mmCIF file of C-alpha atoms in Angstrom:
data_model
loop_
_atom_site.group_PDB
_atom_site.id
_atom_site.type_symbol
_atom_site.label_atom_id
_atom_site.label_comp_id
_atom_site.label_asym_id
_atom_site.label_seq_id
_atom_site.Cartn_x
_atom_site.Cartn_y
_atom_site.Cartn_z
ATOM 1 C CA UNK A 242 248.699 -44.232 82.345
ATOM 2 C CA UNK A 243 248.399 -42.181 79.397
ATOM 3 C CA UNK A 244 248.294 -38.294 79.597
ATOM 4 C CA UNK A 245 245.121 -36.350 78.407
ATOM 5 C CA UNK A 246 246.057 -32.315 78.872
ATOM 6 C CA UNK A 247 243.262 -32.102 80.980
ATOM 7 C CA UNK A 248 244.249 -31.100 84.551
ATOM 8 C CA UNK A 249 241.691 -32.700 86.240
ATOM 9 C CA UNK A 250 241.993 -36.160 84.189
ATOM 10 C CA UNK A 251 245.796 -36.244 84.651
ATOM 11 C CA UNK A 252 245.447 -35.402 88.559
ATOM 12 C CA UNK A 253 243.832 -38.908 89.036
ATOM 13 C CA UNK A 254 245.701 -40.641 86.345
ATOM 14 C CA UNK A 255 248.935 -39.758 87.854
ATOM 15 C CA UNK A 256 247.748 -40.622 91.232
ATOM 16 C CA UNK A 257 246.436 -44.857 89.684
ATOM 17 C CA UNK A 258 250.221 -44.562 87.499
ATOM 18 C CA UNK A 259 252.165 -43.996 91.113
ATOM 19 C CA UNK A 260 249.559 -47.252 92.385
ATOM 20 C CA UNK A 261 250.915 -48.867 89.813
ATOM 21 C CA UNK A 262 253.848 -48.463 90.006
ATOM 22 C CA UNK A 263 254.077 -50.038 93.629
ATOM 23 C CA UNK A 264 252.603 -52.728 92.331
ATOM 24 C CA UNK A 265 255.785 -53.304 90.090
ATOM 25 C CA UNK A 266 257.918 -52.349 93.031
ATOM 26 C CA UNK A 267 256.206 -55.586 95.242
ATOM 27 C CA UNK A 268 256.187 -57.936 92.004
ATOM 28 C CA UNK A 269 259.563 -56.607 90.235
ATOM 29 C CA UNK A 270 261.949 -58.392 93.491
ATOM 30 C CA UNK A 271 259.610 -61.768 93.312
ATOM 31 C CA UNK A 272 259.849 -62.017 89.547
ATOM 32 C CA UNK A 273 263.306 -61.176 89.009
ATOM 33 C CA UNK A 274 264.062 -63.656 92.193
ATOM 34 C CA UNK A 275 262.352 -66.710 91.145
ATOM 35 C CA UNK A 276 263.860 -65.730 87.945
ATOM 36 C CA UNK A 277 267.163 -66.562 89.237
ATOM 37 C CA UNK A 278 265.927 -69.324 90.441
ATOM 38 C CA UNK A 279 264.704 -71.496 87.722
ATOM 39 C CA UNK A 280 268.095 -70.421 86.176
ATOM 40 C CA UNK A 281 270.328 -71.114 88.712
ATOM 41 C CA UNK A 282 268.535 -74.707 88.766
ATOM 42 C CA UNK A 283 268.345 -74.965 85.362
ATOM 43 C CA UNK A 284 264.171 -75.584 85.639
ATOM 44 C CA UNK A 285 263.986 -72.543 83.571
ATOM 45 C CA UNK A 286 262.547 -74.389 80.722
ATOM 46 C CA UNK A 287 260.660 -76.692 82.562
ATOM 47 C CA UNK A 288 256.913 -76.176 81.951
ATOM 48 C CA UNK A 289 255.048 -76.424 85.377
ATOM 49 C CA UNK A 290 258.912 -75.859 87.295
ATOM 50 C CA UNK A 291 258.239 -74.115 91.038
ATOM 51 C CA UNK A 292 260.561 -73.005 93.682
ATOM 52 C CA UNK A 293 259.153 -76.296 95.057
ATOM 53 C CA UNK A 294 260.868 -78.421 92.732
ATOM 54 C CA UNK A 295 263.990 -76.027 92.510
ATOM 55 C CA UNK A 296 264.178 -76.223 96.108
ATOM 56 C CA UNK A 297 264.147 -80.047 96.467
ATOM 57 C CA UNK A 298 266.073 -79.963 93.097
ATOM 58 C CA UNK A 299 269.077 -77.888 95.094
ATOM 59 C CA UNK A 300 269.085 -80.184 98.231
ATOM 60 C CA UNK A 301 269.218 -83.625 95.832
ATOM 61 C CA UNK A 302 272.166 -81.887 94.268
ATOM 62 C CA UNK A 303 273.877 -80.767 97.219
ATOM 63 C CA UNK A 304 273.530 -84.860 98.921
ATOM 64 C CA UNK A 305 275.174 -85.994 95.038
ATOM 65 C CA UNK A 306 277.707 -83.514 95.112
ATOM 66 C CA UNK A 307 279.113 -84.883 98.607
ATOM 67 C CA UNK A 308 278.572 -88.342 97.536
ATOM 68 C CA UNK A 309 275.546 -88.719 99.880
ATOM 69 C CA UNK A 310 277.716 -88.209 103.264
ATOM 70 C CA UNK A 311 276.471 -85.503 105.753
ATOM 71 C CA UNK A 312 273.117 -85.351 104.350
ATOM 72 C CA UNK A 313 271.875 -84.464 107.967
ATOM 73 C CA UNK A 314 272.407 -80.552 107.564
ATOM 74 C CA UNK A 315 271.599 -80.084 104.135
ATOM 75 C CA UNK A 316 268.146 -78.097 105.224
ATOM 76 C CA UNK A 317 265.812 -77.231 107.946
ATOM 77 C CA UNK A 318 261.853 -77.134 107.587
ATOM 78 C CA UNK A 319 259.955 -74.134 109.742
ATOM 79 C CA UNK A 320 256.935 -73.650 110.615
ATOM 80 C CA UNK A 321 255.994 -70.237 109.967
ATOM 81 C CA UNK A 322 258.219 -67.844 106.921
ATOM 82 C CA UNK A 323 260.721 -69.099 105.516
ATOM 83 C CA UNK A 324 258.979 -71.932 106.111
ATOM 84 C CA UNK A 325 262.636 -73.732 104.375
ATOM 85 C CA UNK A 326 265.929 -72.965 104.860
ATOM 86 C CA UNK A 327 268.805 -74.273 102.715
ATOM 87 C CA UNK A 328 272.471 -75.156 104.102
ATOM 88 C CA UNK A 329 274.519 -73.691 101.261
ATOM 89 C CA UNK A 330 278.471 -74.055 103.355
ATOM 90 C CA UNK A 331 279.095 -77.060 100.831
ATOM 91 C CA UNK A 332 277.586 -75.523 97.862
ATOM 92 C CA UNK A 333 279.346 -74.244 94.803
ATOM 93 C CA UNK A 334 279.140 -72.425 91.445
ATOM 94 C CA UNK A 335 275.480 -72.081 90.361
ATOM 95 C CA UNK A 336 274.336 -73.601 93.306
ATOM 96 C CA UNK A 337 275.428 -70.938 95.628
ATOM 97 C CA UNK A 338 273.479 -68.951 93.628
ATOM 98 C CA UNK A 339 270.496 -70.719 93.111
ATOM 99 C CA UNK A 340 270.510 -70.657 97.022
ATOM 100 C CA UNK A 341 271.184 -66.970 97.272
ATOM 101 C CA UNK A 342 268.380 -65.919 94.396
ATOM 102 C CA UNK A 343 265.680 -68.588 97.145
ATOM 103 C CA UNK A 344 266.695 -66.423 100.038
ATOM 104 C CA UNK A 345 265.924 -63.186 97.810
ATOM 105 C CA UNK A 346 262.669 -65.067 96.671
ATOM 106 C CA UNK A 347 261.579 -65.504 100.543
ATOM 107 C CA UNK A 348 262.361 -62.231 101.367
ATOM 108 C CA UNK A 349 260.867 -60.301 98.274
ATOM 109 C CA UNK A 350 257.702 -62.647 99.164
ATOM 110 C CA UNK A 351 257.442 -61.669 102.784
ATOM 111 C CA UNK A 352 258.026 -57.706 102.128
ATOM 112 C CA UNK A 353 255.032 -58.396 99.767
ATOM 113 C CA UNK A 354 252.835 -60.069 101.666
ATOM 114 C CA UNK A 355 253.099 -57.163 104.970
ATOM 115 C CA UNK A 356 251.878 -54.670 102.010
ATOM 116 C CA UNK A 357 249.223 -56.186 99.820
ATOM 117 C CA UNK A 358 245.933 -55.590 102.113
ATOM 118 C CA UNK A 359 246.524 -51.607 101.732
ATOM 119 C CA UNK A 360 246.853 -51.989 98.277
ATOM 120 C CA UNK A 361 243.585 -53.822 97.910
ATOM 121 C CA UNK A 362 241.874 -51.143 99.704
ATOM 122 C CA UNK A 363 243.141 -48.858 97.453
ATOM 123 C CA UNK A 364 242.424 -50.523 94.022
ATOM 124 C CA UNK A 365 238.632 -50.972 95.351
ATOM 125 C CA UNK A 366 238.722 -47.352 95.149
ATOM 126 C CA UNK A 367 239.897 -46.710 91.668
ATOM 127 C CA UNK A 368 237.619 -48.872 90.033
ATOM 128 C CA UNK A 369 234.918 -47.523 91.936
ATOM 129 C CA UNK A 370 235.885 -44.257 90.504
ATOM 130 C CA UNK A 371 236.274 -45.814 86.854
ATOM 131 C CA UNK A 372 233.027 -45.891 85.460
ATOM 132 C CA UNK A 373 232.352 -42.127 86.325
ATOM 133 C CA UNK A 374 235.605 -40.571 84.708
ATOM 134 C CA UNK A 375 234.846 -40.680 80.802
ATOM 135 C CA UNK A 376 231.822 -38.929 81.832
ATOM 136 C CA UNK A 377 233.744 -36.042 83.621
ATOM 137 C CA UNK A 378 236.109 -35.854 80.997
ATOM 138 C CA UNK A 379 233.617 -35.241 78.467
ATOM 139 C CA UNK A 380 232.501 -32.185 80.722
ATOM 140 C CA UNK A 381 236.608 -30.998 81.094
ATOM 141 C CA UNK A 382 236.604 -31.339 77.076
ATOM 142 C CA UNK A 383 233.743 -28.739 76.370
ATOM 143 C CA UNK A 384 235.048 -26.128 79.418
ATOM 144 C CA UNK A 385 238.519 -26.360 77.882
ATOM 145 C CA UNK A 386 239.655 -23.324 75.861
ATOM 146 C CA UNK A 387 243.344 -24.720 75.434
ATOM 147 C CA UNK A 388 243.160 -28.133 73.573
ATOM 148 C CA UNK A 389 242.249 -28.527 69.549
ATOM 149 C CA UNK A 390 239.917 -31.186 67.501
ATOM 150 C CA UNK A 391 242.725 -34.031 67.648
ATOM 151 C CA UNK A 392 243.666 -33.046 71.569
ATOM 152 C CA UNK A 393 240.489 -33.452 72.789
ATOM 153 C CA UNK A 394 239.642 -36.827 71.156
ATOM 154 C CA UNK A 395 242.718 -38.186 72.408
ATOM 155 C CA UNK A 396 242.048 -36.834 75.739
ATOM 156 C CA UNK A 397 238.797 -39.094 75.552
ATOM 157 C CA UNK A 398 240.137 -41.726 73.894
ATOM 158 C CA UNK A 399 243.147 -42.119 76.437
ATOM 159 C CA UNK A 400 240.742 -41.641 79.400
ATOM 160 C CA UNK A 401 238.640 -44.537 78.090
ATOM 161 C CA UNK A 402 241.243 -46.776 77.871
ATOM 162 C CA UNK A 403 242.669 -45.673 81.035
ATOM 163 C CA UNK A 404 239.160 -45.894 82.817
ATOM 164 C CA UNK A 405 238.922 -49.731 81.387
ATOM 165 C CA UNK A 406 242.278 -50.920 83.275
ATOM 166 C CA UNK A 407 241.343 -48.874 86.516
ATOM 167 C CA UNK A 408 238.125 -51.033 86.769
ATOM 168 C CA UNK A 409 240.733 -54.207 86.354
ATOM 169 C CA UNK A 410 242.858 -53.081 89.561
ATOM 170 C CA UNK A 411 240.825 -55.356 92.277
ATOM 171 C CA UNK A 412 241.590 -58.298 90.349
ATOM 172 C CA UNK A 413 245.164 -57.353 89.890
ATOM 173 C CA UNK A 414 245.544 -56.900 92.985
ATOM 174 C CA UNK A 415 243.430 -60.204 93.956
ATOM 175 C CA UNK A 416 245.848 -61.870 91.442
ATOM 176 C CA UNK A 417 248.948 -60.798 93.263
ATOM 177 C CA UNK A 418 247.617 -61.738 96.758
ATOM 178 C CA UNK A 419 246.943 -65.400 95.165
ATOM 179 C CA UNK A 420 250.389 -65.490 93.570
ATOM 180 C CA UNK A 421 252.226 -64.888 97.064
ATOM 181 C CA UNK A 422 249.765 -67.372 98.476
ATOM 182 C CA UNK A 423 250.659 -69.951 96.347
ATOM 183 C CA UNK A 424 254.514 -69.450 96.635
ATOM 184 C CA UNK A 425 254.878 -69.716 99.989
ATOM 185 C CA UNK A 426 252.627 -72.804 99.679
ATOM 186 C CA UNK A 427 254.733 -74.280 97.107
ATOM 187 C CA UNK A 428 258.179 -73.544 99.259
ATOM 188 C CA UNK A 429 255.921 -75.747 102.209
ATOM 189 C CA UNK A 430 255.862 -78.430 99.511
ATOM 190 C CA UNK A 431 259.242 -78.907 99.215
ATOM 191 C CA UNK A 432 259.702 -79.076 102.927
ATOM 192 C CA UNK A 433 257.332 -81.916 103.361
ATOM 193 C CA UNK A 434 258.763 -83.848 99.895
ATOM 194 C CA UNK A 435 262.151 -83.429 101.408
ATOM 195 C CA UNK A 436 260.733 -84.661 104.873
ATOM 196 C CA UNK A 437 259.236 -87.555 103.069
ATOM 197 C CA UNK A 438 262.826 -88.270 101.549
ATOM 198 C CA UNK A 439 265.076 -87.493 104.409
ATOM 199 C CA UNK A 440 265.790 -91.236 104.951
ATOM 200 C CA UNK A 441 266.607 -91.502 101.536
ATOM 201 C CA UNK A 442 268.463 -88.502 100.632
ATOM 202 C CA UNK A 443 271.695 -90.193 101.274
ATOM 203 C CA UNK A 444 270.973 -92.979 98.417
ATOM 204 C CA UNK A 445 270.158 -90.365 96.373
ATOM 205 C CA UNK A 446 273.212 -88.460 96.560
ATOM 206 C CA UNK A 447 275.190 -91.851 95.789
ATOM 207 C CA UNK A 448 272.931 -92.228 93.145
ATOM 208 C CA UNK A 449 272.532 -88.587 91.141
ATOM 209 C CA UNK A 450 276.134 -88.410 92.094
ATOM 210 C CA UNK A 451 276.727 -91.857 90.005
ATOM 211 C CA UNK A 452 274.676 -90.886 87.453
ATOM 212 C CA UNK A 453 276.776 -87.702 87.177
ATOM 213 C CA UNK A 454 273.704 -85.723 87.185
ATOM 214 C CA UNK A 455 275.143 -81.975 87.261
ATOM 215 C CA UNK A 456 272.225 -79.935 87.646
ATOM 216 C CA UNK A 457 269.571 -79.704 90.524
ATOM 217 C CA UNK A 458 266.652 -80.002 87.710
ATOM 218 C CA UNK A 459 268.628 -83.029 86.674
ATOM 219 C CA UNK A 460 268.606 -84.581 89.850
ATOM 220 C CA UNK A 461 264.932 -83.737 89.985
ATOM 221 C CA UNK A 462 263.387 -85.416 87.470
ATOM 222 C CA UNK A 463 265.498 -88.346 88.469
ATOM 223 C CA UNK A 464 264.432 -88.507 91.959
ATOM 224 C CA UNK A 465 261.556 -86.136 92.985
ATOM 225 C CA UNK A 466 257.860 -86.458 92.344
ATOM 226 C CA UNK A 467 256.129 -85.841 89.075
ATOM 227 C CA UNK A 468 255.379 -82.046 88.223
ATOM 228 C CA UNK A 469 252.222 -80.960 87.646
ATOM 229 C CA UNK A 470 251.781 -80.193 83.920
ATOM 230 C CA UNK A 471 247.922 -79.005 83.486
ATOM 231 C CA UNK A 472 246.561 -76.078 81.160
ATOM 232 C CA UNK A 473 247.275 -73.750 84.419
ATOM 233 C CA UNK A 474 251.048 -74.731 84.777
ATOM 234 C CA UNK A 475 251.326 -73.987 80.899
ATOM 235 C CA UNK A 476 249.611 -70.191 80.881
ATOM 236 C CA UNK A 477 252.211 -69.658 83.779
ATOM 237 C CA UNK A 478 255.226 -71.133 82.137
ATOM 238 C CA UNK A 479 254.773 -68.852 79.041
ATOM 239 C CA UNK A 480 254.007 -65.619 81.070
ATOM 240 C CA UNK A 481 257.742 -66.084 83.026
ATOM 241 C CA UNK A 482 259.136 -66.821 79.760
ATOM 242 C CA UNK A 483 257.965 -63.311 78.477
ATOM 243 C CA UNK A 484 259.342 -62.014 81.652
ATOM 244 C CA UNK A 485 262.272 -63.540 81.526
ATOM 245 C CA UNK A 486 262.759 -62.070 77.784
ATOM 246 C CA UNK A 487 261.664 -58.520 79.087
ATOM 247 C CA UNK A 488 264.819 -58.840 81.652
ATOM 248 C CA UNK A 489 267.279 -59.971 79.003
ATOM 249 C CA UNK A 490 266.631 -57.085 77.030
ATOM 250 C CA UNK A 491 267.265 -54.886 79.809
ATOM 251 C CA UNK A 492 269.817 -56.127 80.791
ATOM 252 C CA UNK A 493 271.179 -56.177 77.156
ATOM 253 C CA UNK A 494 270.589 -52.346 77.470
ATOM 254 C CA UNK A 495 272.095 -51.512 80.697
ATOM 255 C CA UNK A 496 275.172 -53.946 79.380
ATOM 256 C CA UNK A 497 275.660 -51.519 76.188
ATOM 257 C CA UNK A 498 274.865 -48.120 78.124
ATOM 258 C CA UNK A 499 277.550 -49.497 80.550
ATOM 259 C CA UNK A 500 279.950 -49.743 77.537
ATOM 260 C CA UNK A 501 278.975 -46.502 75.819
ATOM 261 C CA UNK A 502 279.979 -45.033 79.659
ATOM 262 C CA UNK A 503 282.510 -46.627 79.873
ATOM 263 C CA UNK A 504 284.237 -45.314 76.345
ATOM 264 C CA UNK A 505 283.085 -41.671 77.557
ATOM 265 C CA UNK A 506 284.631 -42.597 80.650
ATOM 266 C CA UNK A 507 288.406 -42.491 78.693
ATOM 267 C CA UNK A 508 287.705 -39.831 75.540
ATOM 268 C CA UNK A 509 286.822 -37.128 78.769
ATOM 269 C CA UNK A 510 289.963 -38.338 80.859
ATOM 270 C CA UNK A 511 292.383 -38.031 77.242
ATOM 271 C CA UNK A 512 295.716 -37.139 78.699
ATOM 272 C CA UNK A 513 297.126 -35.770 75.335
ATOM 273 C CA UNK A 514 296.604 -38.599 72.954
ATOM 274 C CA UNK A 515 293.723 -41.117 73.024
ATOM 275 C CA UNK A 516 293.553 -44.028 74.962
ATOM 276 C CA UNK A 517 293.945 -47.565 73.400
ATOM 277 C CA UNK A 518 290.950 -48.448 74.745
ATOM 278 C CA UNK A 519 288.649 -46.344 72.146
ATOM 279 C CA UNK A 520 290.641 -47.161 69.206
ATOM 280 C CA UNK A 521 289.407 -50.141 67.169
ATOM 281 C CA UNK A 522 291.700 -52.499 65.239
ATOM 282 C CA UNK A 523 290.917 -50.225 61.897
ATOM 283 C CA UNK A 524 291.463 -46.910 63.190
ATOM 284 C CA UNK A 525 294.202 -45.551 61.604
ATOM 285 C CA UNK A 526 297.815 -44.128 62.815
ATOM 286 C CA UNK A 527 296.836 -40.613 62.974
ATOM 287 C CA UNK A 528 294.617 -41.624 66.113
ATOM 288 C CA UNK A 529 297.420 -42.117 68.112
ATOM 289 C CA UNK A 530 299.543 -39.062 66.819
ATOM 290 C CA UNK A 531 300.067 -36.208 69.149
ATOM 291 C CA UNK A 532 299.281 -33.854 66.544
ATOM 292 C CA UNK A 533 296.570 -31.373 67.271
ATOM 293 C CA UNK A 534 294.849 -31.263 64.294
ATOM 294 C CA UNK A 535 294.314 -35.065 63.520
ATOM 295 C CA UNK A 536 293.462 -35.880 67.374
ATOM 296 C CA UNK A 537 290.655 -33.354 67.424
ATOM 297 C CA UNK A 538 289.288 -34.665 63.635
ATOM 298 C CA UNK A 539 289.614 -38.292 65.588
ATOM 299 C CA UNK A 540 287.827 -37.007 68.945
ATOM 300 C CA UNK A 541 284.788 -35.300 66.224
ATOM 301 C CA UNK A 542 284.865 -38.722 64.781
ATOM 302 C CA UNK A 543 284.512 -40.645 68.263
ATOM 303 C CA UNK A 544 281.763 -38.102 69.031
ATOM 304 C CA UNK A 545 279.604 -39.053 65.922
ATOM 305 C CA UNK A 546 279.694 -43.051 66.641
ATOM 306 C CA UNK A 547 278.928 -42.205 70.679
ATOM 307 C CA UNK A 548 276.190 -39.933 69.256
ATOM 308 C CA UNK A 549 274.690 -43.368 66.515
ATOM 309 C CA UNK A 550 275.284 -45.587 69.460
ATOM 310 C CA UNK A 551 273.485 -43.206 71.961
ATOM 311 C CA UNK A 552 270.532 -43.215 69.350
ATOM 312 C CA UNK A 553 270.221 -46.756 68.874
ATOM 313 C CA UNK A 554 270.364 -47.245 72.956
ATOM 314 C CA UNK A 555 266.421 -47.967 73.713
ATOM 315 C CA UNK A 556 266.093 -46.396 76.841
ATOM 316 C CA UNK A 557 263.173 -47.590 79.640
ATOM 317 C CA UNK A 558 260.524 -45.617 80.319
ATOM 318 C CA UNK A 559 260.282 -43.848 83.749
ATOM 319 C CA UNK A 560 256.985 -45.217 84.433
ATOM 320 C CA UNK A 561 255.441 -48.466 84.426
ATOM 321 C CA UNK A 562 252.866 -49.167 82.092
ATOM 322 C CA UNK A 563 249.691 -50.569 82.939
ATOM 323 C CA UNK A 564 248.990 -52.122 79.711
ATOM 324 C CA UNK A 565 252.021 -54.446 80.121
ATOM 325 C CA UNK A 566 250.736 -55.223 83.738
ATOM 326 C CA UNK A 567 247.453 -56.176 82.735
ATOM 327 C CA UNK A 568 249.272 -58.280 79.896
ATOM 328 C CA UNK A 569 251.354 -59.935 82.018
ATOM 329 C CA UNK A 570 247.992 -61.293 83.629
ATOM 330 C CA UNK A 571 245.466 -61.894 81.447
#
């Protein structure tokens, strides 16, 4: 939420930005999760791709991969969460991990699902309280002795806009609730496809396996049933794309800050000349001499490129934002 200077304002504004932010901290583990998933599958550029079809997609790959023997064990179907359990003792590679990021999907789903109905209560609340804040803050703007001309239209401005995404919290929240609904209902799915095709799962091991069909999405589309490819399916499939982009860039950044570390990690543990490991190919002899003088104009010069690499580093922000919540939905 963005900041006005007004004490009052910020009070509540700080209390929606920590509501928020436990909205991230339920839909963070199921994003990142099914994430994995589509990877690990390979369904990640599928348009309309679910954990259903990853899920059948894993155990078609598993029968090919053994040459459709011992097909018996491959999975069990529950009937209450996790509603599907996969046998992953003769998987391998990717698949082990496509099985691993499913478990993580289940569980993220289930922690979710025990704490959405408080958070519903709570976001019926905020937007309740929406429509009379710009009002207040109005009042705050002409008691306040502290703020100037540009402050205090900000201070409006900023409590407008936050005021507008407050009153959008109930269907956030409503929008969450329906996207846990309909996972666990697409993870049923693919226990009643694969029920449908346990007779058969055999010939389709023999058969992905002779096709030399590598990937569980491969198998898939081979052997499964048609996905579901309607205007829906589409919006969806473009909003875990963006997702999926926001994660490789932060994972870009936690790569690099991990190798800016790690070159701190030597220059501070020097043990009288610098370690080969924060010398490039160009650097030049003197680097390496034990001479005082050129090791400390080499240590000023590793400071300076730690210092443009430091400033080029785009570090998260602390909070959440709202606006890129609300994006991510409508």
């Amino acid at each position: 939420m963005q900041k006005t200077k007004l004490p009052g304002m910020d009070e509540v504004f700080d209390e929606v930005q920590g509501f928020v932010d436990e909205i991230y901290e339920i839909q963070d583990p199921i994003d990142d999760a099914l994430g994995n998933l589509l990877w690990y599958t390979n369904f990640h550029k599928t348009v309309g791709a679910t954990a259903h079809h990853c899920c059948v997609g894993i155990v078609f790959s598993l029968a090919a991969a053994s040459n459709g023997a011992g097909v018996e064990n491959l999975f069990e179907v529950k009937p209450a969460s996790p509603f599907l359990e996969l046998n992953k003792s003769s998987a391998q590679g990717d698949t082990i991990k496509a099985i691993d990021a499913f478990t993580d999907y289940i569980k993220a789903l289930t922690a979710a699902k025990d704490r959405i109905e408080p958070l519903a209560d709570k976001a019926k609340s905020f937007a309740e309280k929406a429509p009379d804040l710009p009002g207040k803050c109005k009042e705050d703007i002409s008691n306040s002795k502290d703020l100037g001309m540009m402050e205090k239209a900000k201070a409006a401005k900023n409590t407008a806009s936050n005021s507008k995404h407050m009153a959008k919290l109930p269907s956030l929240v409503t929008g969450l609730k329906d996207t846990i609904q309909e996972a666990f209902e697409s993870v049923q799915g693919a226990g009643k496809e694969l029920n449908a095709k346990k007779d058969k799962l055999s010939d389709i091991g023999k058969d992905c396996a002779a096709k030399k069909l590598e990937y569980p999405k491969d198998c898939y589309l081979e052997f499964g049933d048609p996905i579901n490819v309607d205007g829906n399916a589409k919006k969806k499939h473009a909003a875990q794309q963006k997702k999926m982009k926001k994660k490789e860039a932060k994972d870009e950044i936690r790569r690099r800050n991990e190798l800016l570390l790690d070159k701190l990690y030597y220059i501070d543990r020097l043990p009288g000349k610098l370690h080969p490991f924060t010398l490039s190919i160009d650097r030049p002899p003197s680097a390496y001499s034990l001479n005082r003088h050129n090791r400390e104009q080499e240590l000023d010069r590793i400071d300076r490129e730690n210092i443009k690499m430091l400033n080029k580093i785009q570090h998260a922000s602390t909070k959440y934002s709202i606006e890129d919540l609300m994006s991510d939905r409508y």
